[in-house]
mmCIF file with all atom_site columns, N, CA and C in Angstrom:
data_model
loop_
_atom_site.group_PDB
_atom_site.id
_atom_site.type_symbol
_atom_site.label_atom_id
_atom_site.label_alt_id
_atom_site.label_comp_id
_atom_site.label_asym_id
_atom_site.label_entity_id
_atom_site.label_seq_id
_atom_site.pdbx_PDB_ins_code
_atom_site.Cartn_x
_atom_site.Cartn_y
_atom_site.Cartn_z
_atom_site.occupancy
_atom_site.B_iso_or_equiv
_atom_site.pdbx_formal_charge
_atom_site.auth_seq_id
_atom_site.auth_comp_id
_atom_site.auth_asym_id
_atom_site.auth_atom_id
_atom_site.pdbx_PDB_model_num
ATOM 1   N N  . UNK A 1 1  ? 85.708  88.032  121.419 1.00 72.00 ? 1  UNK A N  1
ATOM 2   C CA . UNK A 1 1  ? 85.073  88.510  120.212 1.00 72.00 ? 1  UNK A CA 1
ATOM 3   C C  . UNK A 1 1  ? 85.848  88.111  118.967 1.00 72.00 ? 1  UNK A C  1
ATOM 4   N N  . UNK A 1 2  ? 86.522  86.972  119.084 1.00 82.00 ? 2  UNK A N  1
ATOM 5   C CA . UNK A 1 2  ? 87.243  86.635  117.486 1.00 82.00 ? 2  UNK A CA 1
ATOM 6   C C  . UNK A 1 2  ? 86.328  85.727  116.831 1.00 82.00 ? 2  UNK A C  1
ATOM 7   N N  . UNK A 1 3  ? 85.115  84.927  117.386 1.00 81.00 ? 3  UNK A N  1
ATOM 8   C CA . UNK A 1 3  ? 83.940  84.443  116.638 1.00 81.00 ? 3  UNK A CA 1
ATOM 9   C C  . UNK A 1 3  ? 82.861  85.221  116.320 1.00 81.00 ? 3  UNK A C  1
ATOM 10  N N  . UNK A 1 4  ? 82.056  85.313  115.789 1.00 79.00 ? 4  UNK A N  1
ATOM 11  C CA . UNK A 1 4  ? 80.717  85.817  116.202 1.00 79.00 ? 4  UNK A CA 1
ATOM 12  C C  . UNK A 1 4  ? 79.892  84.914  116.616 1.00 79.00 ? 4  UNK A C  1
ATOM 13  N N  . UNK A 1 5  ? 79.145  85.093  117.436 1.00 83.00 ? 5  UNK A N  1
ATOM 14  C CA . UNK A 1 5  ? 77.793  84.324  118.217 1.00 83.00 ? 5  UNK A CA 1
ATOM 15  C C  . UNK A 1 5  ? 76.689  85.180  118.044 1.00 83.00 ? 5  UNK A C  1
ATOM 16  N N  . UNK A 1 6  ? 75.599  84.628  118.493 1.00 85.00 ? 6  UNK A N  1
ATOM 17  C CA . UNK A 1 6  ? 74.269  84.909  118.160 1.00 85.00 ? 6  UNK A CA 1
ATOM 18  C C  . UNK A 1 6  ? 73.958  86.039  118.718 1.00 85.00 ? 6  UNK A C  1
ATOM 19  N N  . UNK A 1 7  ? 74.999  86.956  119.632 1.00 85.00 ? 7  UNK A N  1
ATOM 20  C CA . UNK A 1 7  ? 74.964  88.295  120.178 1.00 85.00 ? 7  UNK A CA 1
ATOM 21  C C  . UNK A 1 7  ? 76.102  88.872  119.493 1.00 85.00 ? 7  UNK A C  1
ATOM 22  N N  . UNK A 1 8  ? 76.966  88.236  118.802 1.00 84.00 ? 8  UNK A N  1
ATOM 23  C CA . UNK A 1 8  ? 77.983  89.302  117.873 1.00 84.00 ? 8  UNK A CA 1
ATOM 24  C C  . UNK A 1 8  ? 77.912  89.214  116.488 1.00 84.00 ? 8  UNK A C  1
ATOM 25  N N  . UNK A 1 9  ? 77.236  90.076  116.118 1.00 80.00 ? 9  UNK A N  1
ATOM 26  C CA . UNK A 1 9  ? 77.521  90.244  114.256 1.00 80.00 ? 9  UNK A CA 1
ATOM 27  C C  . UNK A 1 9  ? 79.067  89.859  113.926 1.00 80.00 ? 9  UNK A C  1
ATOM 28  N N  . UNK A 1 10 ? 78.821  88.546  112.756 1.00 82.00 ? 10 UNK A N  1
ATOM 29  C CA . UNK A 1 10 ? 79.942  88.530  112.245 1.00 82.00 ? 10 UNK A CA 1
ATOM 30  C C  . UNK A 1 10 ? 80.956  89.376  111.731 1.00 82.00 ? 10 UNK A C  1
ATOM 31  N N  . UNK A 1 11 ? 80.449  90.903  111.443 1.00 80.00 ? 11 UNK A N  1
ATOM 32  C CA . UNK A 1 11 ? 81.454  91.932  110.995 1.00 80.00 ? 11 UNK A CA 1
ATOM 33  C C  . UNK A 1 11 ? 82.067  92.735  112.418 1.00 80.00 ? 11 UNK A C  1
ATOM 34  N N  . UNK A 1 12 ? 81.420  92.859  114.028 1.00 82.00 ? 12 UNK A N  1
ATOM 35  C CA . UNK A 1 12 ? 81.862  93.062  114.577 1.00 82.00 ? 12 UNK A CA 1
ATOM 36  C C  . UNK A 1 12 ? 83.096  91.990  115.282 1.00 82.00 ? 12 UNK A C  1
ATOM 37  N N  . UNK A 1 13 ? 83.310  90.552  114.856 1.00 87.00 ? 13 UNK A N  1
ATOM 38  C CA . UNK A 1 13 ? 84.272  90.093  115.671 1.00 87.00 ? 13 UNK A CA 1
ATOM 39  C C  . UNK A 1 13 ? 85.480  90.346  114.761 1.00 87.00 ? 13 UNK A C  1
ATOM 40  N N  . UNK A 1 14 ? 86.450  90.182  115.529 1.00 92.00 ? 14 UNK A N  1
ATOM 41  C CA . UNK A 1 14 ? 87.704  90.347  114.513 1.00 92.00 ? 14 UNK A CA 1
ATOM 42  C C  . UNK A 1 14 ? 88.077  89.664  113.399 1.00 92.00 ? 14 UNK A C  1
ATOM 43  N N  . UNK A 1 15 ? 87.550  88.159  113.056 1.00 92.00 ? 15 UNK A N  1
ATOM 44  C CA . UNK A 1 15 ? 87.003  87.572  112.101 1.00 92.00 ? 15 UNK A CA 1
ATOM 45  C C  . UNK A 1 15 ? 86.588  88.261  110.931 1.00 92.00 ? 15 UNK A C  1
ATOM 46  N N  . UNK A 1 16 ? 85.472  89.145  111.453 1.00 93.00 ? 16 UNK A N  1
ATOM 47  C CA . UNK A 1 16 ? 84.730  89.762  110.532 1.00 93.00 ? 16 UNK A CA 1
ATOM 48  C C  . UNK A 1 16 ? 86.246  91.110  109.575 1.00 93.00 ? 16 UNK A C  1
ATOM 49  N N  . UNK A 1 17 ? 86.408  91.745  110.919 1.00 94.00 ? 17 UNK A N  1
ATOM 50  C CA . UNK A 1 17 ? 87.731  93.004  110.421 1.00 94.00 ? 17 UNK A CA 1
ATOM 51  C C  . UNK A 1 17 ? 88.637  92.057  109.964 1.00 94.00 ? 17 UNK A C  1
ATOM 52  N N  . UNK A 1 18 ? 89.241  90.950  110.327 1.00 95.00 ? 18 UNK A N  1
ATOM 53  C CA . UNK A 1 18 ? 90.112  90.458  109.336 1.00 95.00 ? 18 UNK A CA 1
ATOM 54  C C  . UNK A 1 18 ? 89.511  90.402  107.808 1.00 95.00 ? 18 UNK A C  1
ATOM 55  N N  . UNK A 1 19 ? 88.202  90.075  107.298 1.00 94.00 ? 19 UNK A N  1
ATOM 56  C CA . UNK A 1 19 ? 87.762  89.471  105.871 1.00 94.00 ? 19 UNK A CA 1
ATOM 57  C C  . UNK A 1 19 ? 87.643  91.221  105.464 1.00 94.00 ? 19 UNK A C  1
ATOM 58  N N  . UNK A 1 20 ? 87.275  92.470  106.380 1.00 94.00 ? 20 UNK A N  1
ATOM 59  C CA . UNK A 1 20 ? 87.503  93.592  105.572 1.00 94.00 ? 20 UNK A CA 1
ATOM 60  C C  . UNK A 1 20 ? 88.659  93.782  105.201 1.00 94.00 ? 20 UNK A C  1
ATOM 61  N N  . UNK A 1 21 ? 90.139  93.796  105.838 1.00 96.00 ? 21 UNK A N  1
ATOM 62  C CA . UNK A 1 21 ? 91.360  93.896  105.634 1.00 96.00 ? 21 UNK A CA 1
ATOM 63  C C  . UNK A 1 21 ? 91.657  92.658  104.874 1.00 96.00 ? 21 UNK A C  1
ATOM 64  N N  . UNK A 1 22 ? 91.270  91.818  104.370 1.00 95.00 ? 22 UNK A N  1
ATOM 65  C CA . UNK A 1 22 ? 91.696  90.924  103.387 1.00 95.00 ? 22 UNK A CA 1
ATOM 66  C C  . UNK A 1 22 ? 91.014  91.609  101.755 1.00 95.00 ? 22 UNK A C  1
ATOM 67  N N  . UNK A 1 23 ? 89.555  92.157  101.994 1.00 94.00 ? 23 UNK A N  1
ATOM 68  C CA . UNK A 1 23 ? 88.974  92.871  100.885 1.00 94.00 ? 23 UNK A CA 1
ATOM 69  C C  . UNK A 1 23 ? 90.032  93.896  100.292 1.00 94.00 ? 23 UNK A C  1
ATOM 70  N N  . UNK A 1 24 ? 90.723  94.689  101.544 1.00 93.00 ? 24 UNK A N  1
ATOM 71  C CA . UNK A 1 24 ? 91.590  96.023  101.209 1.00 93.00 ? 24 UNK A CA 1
ATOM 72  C C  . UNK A 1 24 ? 92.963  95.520  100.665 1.00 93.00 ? 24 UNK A C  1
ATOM 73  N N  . UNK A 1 25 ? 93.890  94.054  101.045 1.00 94.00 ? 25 UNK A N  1
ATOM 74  C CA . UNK A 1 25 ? 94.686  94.168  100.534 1.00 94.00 ? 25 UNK A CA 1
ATOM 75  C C  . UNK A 1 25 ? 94.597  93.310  99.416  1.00 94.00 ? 25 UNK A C  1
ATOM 76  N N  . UNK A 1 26 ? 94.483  94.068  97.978  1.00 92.00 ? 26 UNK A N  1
ATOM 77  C CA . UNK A 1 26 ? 94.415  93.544  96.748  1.00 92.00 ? 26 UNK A CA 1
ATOM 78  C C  . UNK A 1 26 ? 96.210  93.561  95.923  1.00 92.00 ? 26 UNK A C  1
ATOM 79  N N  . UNK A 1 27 ? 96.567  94.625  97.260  1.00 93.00 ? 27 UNK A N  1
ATOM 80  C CA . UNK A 1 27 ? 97.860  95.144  96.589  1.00 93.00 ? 27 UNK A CA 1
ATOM 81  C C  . UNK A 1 27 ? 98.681  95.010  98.220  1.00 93.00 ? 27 UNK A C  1
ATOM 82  N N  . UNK A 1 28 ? 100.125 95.191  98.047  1.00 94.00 ? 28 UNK A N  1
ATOM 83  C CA . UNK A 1 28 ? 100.748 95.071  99.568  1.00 94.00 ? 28 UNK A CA 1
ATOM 84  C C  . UNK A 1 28 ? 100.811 96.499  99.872  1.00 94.00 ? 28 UNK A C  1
ATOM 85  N N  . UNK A 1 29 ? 100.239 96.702  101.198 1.00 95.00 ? 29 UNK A N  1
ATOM 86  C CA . UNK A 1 29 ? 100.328 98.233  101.703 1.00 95.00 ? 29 UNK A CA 1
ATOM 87  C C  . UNK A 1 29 ? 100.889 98.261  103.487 1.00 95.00 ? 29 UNK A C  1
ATOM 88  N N  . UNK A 1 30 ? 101.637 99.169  103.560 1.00 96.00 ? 30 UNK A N  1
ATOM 89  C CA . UNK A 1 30 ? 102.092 99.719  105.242 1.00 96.00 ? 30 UNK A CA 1
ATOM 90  C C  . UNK A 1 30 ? 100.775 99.459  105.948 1.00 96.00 ? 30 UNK A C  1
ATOM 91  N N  . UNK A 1 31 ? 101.478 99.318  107.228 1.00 94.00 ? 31 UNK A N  1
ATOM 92  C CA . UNK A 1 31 ? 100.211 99.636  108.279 1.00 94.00 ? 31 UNK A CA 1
ATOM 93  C C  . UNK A 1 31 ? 99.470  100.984 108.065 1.00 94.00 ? 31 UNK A C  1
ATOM 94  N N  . UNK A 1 32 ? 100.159 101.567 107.934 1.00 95.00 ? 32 UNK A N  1
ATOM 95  C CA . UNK A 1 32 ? 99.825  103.253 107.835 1.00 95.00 ? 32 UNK A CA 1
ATOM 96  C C  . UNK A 1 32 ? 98.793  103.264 106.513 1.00 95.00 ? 32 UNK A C  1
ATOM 97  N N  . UNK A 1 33 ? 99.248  102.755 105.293 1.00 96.00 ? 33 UNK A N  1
ATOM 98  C CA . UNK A 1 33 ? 98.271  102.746 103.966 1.00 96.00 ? 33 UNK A CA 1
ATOM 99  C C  . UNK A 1 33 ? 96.823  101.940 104.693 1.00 96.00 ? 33 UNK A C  1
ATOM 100 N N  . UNK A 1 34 ? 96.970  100.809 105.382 1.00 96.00 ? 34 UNK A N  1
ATOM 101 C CA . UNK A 1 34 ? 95.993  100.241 105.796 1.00 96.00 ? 34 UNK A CA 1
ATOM 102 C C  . UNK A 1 34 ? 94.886  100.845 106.731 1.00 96.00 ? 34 UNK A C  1
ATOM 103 N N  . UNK A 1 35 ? 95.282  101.417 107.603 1.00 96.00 ? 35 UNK A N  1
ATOM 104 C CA . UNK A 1 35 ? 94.823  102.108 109.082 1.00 96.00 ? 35 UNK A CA 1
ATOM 105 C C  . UNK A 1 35 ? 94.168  103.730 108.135 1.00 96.00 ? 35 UNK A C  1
ATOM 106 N N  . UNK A 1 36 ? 94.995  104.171 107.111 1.00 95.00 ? 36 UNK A N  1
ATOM 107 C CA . UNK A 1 36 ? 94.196  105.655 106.594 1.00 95.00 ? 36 UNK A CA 1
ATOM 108 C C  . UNK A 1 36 ? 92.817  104.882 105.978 1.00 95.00 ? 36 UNK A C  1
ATOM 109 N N  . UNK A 1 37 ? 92.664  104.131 105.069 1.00 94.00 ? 37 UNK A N  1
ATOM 110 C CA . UNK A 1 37 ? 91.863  103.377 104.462 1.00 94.00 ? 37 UNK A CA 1
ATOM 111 C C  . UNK A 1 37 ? 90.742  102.952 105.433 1.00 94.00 ? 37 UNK A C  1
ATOM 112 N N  . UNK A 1 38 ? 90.746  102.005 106.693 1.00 94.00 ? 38 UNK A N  1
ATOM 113 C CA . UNK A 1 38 ? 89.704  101.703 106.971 1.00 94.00 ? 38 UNK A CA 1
ATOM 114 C C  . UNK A 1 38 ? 89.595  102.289 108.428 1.00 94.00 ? 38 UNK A C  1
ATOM 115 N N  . UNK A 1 39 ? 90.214  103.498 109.078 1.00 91.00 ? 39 UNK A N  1
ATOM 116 C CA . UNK A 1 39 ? 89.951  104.096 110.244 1.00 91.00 ? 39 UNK A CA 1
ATOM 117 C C  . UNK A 1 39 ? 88.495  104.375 110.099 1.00 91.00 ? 39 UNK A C  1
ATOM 118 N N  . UNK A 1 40 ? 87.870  104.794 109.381 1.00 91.00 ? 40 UNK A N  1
ATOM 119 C CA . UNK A 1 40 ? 86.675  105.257 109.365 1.00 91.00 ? 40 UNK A CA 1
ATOM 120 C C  . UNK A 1 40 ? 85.580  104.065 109.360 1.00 91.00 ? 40 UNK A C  1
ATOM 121 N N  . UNK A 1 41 ? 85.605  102.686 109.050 1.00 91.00 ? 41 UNK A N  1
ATOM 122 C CA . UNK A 1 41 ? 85.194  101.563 108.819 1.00 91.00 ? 41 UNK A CA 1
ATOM 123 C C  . UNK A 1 41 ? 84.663  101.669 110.220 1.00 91.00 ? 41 UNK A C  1
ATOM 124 N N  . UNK A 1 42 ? 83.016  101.237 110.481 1.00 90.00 ? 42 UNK A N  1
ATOM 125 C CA . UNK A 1 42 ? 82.309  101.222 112.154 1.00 90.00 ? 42 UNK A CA 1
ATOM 126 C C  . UNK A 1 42 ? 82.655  100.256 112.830 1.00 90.00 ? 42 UNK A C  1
ATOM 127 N N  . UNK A 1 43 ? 83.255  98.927  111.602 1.00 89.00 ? 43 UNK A N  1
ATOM 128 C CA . UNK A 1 43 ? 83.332  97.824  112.520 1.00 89.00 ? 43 UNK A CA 1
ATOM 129 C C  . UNK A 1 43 ? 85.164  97.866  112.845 1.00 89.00 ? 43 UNK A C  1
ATOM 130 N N  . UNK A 1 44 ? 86.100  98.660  112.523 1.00 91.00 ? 44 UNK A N  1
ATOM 131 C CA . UNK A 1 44 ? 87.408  98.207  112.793 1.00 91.00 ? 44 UNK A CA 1
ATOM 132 C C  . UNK A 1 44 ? 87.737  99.782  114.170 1.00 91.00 ? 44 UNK A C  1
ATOM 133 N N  . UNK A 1 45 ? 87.008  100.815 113.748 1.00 87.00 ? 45 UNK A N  1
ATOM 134 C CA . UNK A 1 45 ? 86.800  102.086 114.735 1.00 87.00 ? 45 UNK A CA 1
ATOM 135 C C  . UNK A 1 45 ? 88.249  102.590 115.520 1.00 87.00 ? 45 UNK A C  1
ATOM 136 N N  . UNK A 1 46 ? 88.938  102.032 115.692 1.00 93.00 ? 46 UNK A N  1
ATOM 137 C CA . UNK A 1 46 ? 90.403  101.858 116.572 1.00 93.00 ? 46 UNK A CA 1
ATOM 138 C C  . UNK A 1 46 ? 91.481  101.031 115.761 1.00 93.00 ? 46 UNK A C  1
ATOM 139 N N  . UNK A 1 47 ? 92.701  101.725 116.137 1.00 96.00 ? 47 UNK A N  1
ATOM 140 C CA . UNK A 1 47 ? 93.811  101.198 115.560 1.00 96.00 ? 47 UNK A CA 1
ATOM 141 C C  . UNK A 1 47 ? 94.226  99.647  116.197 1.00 96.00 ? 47 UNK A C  1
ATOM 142 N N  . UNK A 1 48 ? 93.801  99.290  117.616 1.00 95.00 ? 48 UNK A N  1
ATOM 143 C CA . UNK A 1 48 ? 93.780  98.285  118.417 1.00 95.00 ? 48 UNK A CA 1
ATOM 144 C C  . UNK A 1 48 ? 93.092  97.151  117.606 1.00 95.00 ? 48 UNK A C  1
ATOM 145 N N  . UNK A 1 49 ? 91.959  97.258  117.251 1.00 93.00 ? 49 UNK A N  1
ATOM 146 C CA . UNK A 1 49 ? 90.634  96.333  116.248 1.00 93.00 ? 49 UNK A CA 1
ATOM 147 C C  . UNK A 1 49 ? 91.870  95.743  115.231 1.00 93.00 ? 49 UNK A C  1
ATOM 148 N N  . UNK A 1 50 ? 92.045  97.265  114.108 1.00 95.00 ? 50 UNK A N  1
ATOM 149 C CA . UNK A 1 50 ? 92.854  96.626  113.046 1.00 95.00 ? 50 UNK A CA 1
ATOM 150 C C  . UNK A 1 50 ? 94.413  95.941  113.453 1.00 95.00 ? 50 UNK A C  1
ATOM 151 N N  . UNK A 1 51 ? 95.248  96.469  114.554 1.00 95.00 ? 51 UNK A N  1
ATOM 152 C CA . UNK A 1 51 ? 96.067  95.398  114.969 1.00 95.00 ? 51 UNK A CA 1
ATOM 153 C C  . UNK A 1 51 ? 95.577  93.918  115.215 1.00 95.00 ? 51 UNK A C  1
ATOM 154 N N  . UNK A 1 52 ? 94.675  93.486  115.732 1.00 95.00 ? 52 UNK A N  1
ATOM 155 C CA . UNK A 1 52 ? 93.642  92.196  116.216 1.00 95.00 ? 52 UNK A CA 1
ATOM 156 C C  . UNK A 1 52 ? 93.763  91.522  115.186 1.00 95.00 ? 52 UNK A C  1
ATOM 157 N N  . UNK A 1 53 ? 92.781  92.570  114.263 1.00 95.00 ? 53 UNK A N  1
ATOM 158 C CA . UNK A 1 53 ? 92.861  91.354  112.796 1.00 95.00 ? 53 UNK A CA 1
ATOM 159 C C  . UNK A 1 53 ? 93.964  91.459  112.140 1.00 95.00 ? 53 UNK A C  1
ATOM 160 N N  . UNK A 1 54 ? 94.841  91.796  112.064 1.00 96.00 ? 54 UNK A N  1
ATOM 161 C CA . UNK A 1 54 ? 96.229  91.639  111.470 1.00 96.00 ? 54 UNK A CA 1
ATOM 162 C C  . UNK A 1 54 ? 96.875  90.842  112.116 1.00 96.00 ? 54 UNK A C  1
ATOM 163 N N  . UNK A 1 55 ? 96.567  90.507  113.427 1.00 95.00 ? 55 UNK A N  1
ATOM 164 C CA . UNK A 1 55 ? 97.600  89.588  114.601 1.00 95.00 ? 55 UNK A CA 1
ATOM 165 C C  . UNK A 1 55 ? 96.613  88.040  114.027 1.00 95.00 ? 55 UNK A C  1
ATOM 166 N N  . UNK A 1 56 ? 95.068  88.449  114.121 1.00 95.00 ? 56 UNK A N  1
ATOM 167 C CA . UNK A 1 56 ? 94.569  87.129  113.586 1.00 95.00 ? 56 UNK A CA 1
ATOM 168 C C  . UNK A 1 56 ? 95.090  86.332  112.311 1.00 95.00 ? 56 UNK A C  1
ATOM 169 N N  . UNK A 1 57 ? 95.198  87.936  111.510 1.00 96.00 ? 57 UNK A N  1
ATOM 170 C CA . UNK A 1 57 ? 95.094  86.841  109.993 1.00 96.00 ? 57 UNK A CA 1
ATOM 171 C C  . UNK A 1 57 ? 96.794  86.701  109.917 1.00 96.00 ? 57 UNK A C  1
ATOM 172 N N  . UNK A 1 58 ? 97.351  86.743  110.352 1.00 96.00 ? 58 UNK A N  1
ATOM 173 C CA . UNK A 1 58 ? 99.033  86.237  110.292 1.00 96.00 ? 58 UNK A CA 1
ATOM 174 C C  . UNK A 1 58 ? 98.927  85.033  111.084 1.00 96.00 ? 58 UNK A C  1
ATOM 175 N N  . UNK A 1 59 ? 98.309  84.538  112.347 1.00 96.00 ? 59 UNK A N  1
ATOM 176 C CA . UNK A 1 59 ? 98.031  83.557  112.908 1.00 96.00 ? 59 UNK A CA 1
ATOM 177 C C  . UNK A 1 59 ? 97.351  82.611  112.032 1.00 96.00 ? 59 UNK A C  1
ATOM 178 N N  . UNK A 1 60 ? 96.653  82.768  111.356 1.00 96.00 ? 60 UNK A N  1
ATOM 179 C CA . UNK A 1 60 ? 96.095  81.816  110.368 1.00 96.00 ? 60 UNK A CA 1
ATOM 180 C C  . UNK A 1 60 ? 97.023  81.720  109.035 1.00 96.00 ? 60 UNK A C  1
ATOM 181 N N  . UNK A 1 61 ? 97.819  82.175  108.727 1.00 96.00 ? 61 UNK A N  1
ATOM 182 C CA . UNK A 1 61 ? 99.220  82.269  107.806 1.00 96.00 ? 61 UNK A CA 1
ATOM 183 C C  . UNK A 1 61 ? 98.013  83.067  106.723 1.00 96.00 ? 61 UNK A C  1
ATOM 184 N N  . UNK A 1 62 ? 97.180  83.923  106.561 1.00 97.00 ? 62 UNK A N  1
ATOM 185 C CA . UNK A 1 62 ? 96.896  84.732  105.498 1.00 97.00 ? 62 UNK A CA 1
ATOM 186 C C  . UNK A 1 62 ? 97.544  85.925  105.067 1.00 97.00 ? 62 UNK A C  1
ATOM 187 N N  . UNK A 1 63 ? 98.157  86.466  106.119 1.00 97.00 ? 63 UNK A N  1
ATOM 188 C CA . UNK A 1 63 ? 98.799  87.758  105.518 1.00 97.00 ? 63 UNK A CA 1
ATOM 189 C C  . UNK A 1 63 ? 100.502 87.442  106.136 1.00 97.00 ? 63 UNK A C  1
ATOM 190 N N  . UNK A 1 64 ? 101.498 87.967  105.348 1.00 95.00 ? 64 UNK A N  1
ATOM 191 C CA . UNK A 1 64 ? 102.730 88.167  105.712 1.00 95.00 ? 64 UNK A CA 1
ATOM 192 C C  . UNK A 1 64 ? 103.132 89.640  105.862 1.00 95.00 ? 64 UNK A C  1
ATOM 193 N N  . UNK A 1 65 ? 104.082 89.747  106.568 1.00 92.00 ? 65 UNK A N  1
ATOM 194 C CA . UNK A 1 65 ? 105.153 90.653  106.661 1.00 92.00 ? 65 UNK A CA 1
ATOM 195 C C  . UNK A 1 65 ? 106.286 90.931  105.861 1.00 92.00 ? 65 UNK A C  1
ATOM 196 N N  . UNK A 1 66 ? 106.895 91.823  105.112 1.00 89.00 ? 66 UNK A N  1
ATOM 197 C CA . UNK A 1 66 ? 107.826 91.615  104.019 1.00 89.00 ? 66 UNK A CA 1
ATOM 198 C C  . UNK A 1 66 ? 108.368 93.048  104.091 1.00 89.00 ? 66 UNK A C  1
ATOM 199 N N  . UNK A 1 67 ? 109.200 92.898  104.347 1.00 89.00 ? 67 UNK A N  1
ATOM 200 C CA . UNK A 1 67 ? 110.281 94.774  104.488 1.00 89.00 ? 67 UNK A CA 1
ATOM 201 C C  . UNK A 1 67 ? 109.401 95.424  104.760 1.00 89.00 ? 67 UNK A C  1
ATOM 202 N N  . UNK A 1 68 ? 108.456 95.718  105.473 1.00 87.00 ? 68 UNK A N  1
ATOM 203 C CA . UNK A 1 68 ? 107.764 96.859  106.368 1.00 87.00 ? 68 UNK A CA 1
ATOM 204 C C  . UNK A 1 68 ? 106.389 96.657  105.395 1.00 87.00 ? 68 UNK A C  1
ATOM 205 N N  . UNK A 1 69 ? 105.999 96.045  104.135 1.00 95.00 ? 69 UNK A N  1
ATOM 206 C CA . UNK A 1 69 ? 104.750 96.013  103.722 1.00 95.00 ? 69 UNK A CA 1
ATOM 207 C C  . UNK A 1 69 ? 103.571 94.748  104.271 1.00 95.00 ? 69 UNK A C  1
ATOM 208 N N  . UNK A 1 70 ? 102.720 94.763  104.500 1.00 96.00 ? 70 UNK A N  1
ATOM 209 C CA . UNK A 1 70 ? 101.809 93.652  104.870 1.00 96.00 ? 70 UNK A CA 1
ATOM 210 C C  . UNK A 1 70 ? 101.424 93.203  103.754 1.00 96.00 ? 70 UNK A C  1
ATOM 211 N N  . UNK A 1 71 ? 101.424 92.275  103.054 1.00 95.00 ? 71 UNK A N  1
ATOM 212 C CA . UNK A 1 71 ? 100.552 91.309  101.545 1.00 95.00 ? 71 UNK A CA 1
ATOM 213 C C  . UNK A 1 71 ? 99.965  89.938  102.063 1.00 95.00 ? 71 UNK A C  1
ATOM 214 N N  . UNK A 1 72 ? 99.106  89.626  101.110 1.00 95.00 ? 72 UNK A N  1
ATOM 215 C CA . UNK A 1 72 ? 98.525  88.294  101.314 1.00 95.00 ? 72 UNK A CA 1
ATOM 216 C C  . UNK A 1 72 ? 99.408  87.586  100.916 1.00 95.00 ? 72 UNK A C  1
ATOM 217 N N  . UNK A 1 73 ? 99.562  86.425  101.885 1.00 94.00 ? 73 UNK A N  1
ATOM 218 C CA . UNK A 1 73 ? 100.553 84.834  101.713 1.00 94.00 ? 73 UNK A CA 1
ATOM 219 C C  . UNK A 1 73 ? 100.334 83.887  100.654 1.00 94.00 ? 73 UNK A C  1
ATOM 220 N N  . UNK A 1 74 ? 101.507 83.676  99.979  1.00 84.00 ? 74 UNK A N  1
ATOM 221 C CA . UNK A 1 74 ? 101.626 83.416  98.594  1.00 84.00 ? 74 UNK A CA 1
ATOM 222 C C  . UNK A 1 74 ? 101.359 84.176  97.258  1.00 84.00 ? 74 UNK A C  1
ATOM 223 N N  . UNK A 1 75 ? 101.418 85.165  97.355  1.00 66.00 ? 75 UNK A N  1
ATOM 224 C CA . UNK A 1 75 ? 101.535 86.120  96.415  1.00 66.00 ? 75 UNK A CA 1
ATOM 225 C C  . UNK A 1 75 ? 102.559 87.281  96.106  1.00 66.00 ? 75 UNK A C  1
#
């Protein structure tokens, strides 16, 4: 489920939860700032989902790690 196909809505693959967690970080926030924010989100539902897309979008070099905050790369 990291593509969507013609049986997965693009907001259910992790694809999709990565581009919500790219919407949320406008600013650098903890896992914890991140996970209060979109726990309630239908398509991320589990803390497992939002690990996924955080493991995705660091695999694609979009988000970094920096003294315990997550931010978007190059900024």
């Amino acid at each position: 489920m990291i593509l969507p196909t013609k049986h997965i809505n693009p907001l259910d693959s992790l694809l999709g939860v990565g581009a919500l967690i790219l919407e949320r970080l406008k600013t650098t926030k903890t896992v914890t700032q991140l996970w209060d924010e979109m726990r309630d989100s239908p398509q991320v539902v589990t803390f497992e989902r939002l690990v996924l897309g955080l493991d995705l979008l660091y695999m694609m070099g979009l988000v970094e790690l920096d003294g315990g905050v997550i931010r978007r790369a190059g900024k």
